[in-house]
Short mmCIF file of C-alpha atoms in Angstrom, two decimals:
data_model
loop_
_atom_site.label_atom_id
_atom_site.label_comp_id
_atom_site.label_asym_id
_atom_site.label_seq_id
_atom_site.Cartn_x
_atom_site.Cartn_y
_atom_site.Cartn_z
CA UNK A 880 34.29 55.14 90.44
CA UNK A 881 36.01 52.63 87.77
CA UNK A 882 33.69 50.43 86.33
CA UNK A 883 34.65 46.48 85.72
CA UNK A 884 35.67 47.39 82.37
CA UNK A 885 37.33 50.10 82.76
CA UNK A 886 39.81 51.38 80.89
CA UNK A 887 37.12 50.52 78.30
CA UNK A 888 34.62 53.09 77.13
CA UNK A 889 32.15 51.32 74.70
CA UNK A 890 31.90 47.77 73.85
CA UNK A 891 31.76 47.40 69.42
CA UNK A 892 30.03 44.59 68.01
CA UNK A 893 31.33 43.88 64.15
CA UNK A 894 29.88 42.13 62.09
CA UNK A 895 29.93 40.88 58.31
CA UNK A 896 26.63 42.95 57.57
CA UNK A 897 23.22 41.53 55.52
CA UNK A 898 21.06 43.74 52.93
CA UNK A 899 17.61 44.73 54.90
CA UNK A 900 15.74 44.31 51.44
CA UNK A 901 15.71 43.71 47.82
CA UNK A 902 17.34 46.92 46.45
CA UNK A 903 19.78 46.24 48.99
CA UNK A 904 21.10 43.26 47.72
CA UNK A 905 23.14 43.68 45.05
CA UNK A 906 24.89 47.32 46.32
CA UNK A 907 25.59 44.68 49.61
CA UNK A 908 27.20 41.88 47.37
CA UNK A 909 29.57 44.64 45.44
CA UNK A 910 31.15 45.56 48.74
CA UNK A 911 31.34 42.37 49.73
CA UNK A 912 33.42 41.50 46.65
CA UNK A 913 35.24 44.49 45.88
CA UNK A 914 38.21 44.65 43.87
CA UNK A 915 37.82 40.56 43.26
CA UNK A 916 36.18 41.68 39.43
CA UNK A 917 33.41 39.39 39.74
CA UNK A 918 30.55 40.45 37.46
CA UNK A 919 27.21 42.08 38.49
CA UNK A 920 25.80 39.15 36.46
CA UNK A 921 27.01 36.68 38.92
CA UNK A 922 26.56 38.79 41.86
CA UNK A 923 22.64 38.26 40.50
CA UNK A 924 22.96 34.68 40.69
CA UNK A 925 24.24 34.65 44.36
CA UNK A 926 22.34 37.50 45.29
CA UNK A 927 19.21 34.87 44.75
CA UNK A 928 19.96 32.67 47.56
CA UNK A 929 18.73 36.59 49.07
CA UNK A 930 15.66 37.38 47.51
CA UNK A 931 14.28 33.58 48.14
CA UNK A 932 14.27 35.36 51.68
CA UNK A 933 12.27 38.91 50.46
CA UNK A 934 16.13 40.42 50.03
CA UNK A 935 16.58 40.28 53.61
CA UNK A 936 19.52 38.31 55.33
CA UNK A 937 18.61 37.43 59.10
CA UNK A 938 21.72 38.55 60.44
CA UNK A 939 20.76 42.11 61.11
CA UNK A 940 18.35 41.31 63.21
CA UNK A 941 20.16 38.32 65.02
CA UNK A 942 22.77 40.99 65.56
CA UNK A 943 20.05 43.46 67.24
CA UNK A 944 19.96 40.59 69.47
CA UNK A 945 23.33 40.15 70.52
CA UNK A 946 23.92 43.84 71.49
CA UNK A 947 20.53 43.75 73.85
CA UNK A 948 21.51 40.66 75.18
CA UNK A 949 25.27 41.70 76.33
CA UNK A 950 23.56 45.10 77.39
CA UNK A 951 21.51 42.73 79.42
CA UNK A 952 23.98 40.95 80.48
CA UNK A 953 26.25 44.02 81.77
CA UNK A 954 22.73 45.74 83.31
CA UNK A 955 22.60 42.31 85.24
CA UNK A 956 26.52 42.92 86.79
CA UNK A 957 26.16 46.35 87.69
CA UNK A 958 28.07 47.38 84.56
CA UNK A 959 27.30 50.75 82.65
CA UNK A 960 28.68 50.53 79.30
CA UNK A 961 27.52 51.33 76.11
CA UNK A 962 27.50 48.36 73.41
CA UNK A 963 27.45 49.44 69.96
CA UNK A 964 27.36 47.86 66.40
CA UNK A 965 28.97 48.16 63.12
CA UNK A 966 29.27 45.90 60.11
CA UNK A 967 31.77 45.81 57.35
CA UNK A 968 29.62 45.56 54.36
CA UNK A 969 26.75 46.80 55.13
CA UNK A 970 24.60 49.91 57.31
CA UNK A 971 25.12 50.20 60.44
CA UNK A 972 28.73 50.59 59.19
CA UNK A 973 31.41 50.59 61.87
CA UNK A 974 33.01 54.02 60.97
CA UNK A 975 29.56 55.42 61.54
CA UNK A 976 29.30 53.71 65.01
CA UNK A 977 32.97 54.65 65.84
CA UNK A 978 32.30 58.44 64.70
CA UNK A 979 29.06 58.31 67.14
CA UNK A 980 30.67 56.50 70.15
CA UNK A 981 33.85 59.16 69.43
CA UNK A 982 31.19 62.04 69.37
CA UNK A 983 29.90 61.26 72.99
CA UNK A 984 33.31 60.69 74.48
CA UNK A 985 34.60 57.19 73.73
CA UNK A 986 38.55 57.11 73.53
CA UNK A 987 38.75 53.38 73.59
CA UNK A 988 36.54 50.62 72.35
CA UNK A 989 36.93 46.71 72.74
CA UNK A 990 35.47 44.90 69.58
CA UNK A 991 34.13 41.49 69.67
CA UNK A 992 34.54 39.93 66.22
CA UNK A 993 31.04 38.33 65.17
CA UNK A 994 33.56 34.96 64.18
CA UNK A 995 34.84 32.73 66.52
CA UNK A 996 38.14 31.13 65.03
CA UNK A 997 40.96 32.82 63.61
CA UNK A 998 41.24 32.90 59.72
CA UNK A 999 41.64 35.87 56.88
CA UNK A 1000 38.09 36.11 56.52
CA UNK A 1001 37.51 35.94 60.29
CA UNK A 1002 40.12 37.59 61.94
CA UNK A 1003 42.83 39.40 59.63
CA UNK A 1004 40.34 41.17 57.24
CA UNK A 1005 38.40 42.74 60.52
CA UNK A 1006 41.54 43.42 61.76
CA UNK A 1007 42.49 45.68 58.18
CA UNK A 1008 38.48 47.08 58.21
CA UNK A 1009 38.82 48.70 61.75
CA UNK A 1010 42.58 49.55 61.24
CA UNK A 1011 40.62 51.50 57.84
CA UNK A 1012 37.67 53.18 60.35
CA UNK A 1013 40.26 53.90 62.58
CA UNK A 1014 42.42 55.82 59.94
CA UNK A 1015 39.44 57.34 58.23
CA UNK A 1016 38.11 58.96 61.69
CA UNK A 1017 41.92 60.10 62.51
CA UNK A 1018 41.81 62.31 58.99
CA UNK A 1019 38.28 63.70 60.48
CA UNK A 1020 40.27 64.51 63.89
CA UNK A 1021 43.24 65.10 63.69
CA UNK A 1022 44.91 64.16 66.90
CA UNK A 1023 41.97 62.22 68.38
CA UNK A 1024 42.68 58.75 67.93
CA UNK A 1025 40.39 56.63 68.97
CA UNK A 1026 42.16 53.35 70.38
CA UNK A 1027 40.80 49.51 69.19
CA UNK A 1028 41.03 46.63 70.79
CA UNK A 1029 39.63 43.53 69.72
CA UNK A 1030 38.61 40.63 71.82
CA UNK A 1031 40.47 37.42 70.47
CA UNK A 1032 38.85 34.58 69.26
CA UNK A 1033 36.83 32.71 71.50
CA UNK A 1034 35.83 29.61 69.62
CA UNK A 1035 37.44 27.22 72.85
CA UNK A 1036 36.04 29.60 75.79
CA UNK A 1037 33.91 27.66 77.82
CA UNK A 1038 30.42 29.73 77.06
CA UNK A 1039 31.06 29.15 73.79
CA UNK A 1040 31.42 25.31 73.95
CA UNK A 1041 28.64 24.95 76.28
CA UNK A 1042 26.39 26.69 74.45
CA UNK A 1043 27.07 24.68 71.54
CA UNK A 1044 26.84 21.12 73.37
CA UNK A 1045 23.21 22.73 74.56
CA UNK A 1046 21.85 23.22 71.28
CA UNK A 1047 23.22 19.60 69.90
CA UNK A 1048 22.47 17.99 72.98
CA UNK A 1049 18.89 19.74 72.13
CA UNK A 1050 18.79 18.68 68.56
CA UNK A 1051 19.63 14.78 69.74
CA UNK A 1052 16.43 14.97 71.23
CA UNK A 1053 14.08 15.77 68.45
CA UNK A 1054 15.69 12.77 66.47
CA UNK A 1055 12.75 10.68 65.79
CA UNK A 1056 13.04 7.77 67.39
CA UNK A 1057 15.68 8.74 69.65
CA UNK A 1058 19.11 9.67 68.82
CA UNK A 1059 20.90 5.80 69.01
CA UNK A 1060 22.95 5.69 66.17
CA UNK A 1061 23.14 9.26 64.87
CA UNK A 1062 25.74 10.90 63.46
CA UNK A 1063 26.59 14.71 64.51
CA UNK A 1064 27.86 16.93 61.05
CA UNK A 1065 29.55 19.54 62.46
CA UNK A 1066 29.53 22.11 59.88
CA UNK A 1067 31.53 25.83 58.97
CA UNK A 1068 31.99 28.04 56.19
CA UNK A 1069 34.78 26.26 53.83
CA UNK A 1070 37.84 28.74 53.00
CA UNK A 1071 40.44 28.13 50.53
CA UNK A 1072 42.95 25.65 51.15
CA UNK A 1073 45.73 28.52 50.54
CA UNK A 1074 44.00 30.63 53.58
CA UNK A 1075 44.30 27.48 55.75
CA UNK A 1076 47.30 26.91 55.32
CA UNK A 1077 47.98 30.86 56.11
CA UNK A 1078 45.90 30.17 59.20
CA UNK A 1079 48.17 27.75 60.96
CA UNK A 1080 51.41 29.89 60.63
CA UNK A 1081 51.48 30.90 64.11
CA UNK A 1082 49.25 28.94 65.51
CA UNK A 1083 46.23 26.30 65.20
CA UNK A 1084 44.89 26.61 61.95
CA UNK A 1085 41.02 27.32 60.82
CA UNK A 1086 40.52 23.53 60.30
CA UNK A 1087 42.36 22.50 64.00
CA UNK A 1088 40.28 25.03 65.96
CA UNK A 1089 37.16 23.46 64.68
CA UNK A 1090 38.32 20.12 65.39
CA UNK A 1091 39.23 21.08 68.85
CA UNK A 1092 35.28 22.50 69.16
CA UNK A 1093 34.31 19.09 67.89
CA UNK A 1094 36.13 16.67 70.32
CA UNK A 1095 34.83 19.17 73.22
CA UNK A 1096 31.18 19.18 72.42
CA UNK A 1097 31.73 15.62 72.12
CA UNK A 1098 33.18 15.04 75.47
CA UNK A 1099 30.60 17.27 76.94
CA UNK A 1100 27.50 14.91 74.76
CA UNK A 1101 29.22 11.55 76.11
CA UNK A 1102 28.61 13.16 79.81
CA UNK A 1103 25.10 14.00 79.45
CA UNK A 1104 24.08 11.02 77.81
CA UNK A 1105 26.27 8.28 78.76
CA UNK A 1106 27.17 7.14 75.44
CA UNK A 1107 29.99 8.53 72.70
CA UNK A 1108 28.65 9.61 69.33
CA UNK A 1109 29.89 9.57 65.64
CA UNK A 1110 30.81 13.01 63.84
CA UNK A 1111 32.96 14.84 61.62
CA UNK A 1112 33.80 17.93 60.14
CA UNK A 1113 32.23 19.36 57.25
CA UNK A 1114 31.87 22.40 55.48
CA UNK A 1115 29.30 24.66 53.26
CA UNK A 1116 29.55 27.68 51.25
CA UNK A 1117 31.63 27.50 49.14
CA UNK A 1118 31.96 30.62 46.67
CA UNK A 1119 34.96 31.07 43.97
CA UNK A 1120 35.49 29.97 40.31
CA UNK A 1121 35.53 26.28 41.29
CA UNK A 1122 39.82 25.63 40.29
CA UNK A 1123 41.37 26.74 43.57
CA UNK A 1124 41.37 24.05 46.16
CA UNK A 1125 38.80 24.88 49.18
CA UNK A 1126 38.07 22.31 52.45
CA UNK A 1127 36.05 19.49 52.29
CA UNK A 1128 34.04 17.68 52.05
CA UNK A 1129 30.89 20.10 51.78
CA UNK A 1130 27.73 18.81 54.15
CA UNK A 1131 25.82 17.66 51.65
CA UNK A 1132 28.31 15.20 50.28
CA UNK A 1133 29.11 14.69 53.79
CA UNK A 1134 25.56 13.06 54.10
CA UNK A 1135 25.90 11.02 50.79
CA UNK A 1136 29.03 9.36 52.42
CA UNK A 1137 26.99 8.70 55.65
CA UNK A 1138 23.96 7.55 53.82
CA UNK A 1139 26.09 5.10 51.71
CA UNK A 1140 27.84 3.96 54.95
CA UNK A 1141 23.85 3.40 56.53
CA UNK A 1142 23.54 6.56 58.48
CA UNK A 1143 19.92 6.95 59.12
CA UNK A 1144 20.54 9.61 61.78
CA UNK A 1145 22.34 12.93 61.39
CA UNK A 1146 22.25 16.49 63.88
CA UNK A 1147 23.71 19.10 61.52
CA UNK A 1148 25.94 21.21 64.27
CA UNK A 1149 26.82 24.55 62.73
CA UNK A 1150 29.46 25.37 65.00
CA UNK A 1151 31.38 27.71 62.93
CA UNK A 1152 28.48 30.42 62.66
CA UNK A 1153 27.49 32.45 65.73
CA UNK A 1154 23.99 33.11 64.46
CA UNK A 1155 21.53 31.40 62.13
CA UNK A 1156 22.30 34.04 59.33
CA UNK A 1157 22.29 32.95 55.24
CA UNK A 1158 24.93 30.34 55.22
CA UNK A 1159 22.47 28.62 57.86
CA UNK A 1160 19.29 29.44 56.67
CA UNK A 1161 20.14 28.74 52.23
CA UNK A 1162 22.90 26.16 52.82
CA UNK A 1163 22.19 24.28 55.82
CA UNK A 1164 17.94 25.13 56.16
CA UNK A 1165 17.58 24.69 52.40
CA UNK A 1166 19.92 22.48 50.72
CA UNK A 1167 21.36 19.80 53.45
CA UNK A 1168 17.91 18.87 54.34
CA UNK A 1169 16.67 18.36 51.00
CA UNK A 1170 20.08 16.17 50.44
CA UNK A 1171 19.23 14.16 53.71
CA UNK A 1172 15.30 13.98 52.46
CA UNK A 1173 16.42 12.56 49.40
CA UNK A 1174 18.47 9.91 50.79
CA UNK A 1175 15.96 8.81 52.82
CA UNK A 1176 18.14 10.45 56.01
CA UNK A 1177 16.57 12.33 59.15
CA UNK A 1178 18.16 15.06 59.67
CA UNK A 1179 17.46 17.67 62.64
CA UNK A 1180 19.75 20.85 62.66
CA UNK A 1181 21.20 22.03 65.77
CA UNK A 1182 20.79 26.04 66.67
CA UNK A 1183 23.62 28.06 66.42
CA UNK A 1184 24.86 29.91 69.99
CA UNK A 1185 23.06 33.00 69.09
CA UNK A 1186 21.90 34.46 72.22
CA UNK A 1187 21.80 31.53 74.61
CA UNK A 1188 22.86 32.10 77.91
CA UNK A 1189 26.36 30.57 78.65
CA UNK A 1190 27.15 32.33 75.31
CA UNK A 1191 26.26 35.82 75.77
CA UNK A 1192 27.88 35.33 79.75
CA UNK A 1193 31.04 33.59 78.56
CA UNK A 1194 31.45 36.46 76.16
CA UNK A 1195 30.97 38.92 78.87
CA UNK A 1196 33.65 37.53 81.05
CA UNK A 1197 36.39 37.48 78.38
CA UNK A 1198 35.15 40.93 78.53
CA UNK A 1199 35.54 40.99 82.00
CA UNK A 1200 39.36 39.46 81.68
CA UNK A 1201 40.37 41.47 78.78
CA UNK A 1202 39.82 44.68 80.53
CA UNK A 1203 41.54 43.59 84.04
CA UNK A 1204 44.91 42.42 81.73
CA UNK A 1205 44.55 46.04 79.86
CA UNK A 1206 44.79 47.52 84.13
CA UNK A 1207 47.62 45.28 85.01
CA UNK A 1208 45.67 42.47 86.79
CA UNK A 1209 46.74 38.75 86.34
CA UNK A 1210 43.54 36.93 85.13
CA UNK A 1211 43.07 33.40 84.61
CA UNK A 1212 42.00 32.70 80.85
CA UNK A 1213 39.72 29.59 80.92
CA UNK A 1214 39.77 27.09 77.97
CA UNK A 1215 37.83 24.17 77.16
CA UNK A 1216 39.87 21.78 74.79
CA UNK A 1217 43.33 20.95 74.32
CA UNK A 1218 43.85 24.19 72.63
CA UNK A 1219 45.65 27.13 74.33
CA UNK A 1220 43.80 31.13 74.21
CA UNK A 1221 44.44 32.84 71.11
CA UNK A 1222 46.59 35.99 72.25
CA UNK A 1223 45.11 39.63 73.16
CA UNK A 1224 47.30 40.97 70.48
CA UNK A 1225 48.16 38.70 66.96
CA UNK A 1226 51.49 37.56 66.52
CA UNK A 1227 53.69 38.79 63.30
CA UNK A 1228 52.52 37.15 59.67
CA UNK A 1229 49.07 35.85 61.85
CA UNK A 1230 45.68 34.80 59.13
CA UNK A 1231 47.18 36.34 55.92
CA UNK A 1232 44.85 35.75 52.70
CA UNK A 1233 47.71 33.01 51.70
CA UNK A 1234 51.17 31.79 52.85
CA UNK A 1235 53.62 33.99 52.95
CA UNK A 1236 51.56 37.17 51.41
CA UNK A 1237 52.58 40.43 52.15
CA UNK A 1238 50.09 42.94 50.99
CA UNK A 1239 51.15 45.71 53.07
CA UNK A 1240 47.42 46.45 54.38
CA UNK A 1241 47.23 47.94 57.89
CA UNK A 1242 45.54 45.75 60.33
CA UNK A 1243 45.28 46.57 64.00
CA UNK A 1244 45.92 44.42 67.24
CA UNK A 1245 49.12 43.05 66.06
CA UNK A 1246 50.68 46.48 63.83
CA UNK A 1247 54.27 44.77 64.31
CA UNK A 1248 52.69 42.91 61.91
#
């Protein structure tokens, strides 16, 4: 009998990857930043945001998570599939997975991307690391490829918004004093203003998808509580030697603005992370409420979609749709926002590093490209 997802045989969650402890950190941190010649001396300054945290990043766990929840979730529909995870930078890596799912039978896997917009970092350079596992298992077998898809990004699906507008919706609450005249800081990893740019070449760029995520949730808040709400867009993390150009502002001068302007409110909204991992827990946790302390600013930050519900669902059915396209079927694609669907398969010159770059790396889901 074909399953629902057929003519998939595993599901692959990938993922950035987190050391698991402190002798882990720095050999993590030199694959993240290979070939970029950064020193091991600075890697030992970053790689302290880590050890405040007993050398242990969250995300690996957070990512356990995920896969039992979408095995959950396909249990719950009748759906047999295996769900599997890999990370770039880190063990479980996804060539391992691959090999394993390849071993028991697998011929085609659909990834999900642990990123929900469409940049470099968080489409493009998964996009070159599977095209990489995917060449690396060929040499192993020669003649049994094993085919990748990847889902596309899904920061406008509907479980996606929802789940966000739950968890500030949520945060509104535990404002002391209620949430009249509070400011929502919606907040995602800052990129380089070159790889923006590169972003929007065939589409929406990085900073327009998150834009379109913040007008939604706030639609969705102005429902529920029968009154519009203040926000913006801000940004955190922020790595590099400090010259090149990245988006701002970052949160924390973000809430300098707003406390100069008489803010006394905020709800930091991290809707560009999928889980609380350490962008959330250093940056956000850490240093944006010790900004809003000092300013004499409450601050309550918002969860991030990790496993709730219309999350882990929504993701499910794009699994869902994704598969009946692959058999010919004519799905709907629901949206939420006045953004169209990212395609199945990226167009030519798509989320290069910078505008215009050809580096010549093999990427797939788009190889015209």
């Amino acid at each position: 009998m074909v399953h629902k997802l057929y003519p998939y045989d595993a599901l692959l969650i990938c993922s950035f990857g987190g050391p698991n402890g402190p002798a882990d950190v720095l050999p993590f941190l030199q694959n993240v930043t290979r070939g970029k010649n950064i020193p091991d001396e600075r890697l030992k300054e970053v790689g302290e945001h880590y050890y405040g945290f007993g050398g242990k990043s969250p995300i690996n766990e957070q990512n356990l998570a995920l896969v039992e929840a979408l095995r959950g979730e396909l249990e719950r529909r009748g759906v047999d599939l295996p769900v599997i995870w890999g990370n770039r930078n880190w063990h479980p890596y996804t060539v391992d997975s691959m090999r394993t799912a390849g071993a028991f039978g697998a011929k085609r896997i659909l990834t999900v991307v642990t990123s929900a917009y469409a940049s470099y970092s968080g489409s493009r350079q998964y996009r070159e690391h599977l095209a990489a596992a995917q060449a690396a298992l060929l040499d192993e077998r020669p003649g049994q490829e094993l085919q990748i898809d990847i889902l596309r990004p899904f920061f406008n699906s509907p479980g996606f918004v929802s789940a966000n507008a739950d968890s500030v919706g949520e945060a509104l609450g535990r404002l002391p004093g209620g949430h009249r005249g509070a400011h929502i800081v919606y907040v995602t990893h800052s990129i380089p203003q070159t790889m923006e740019q590169a972003s929007g070449l065939t589409g929406p760029s990085y900073r327009e998808q998150h834009e379109d995520v913040r007008r939604s949730v706030d639609g969705i808040l102005g429902e529920r509580f029968g009154r519009s709400f203040d926000s913006s867009l801000a940004y955190c993390s922020r790595s590099g030697d400090g010259v090149m150009p990245w988006l701002e502002p970052d949160v924390n001068d973000r809430i300098r603005e707003l406390a100069r302007a008489g803010v006394q409110k905020i709800v930091i909204a991290p809707i560009g992370f999928v889980s609380d991992h350490m962008e959330v827990a250093f940056d956000l946790d850490i240093e944006a409420m010790q900004t809003a302390q000092a300013l004499g600013v409450a601050a309550v930050r918002a969860g991030t979609v990790g496993v709730r519900e219309p999350f882990i669902a929504g993701i499910v059915d794009m699994v869902e749709e994704r598969a009946a396209r692959e058999r010919g079927e004519d799905v709907p694609v629901p949206v939420v926002g006045e953004l169209q669907a990212f395609p199945d398969v990226a167009p030519p010159g798509s989320c290069r590093m910078r505008f215009g770059e050809v580096t010549g790396i093999p990427v797939i889901a788009g190889e015209e490209d």
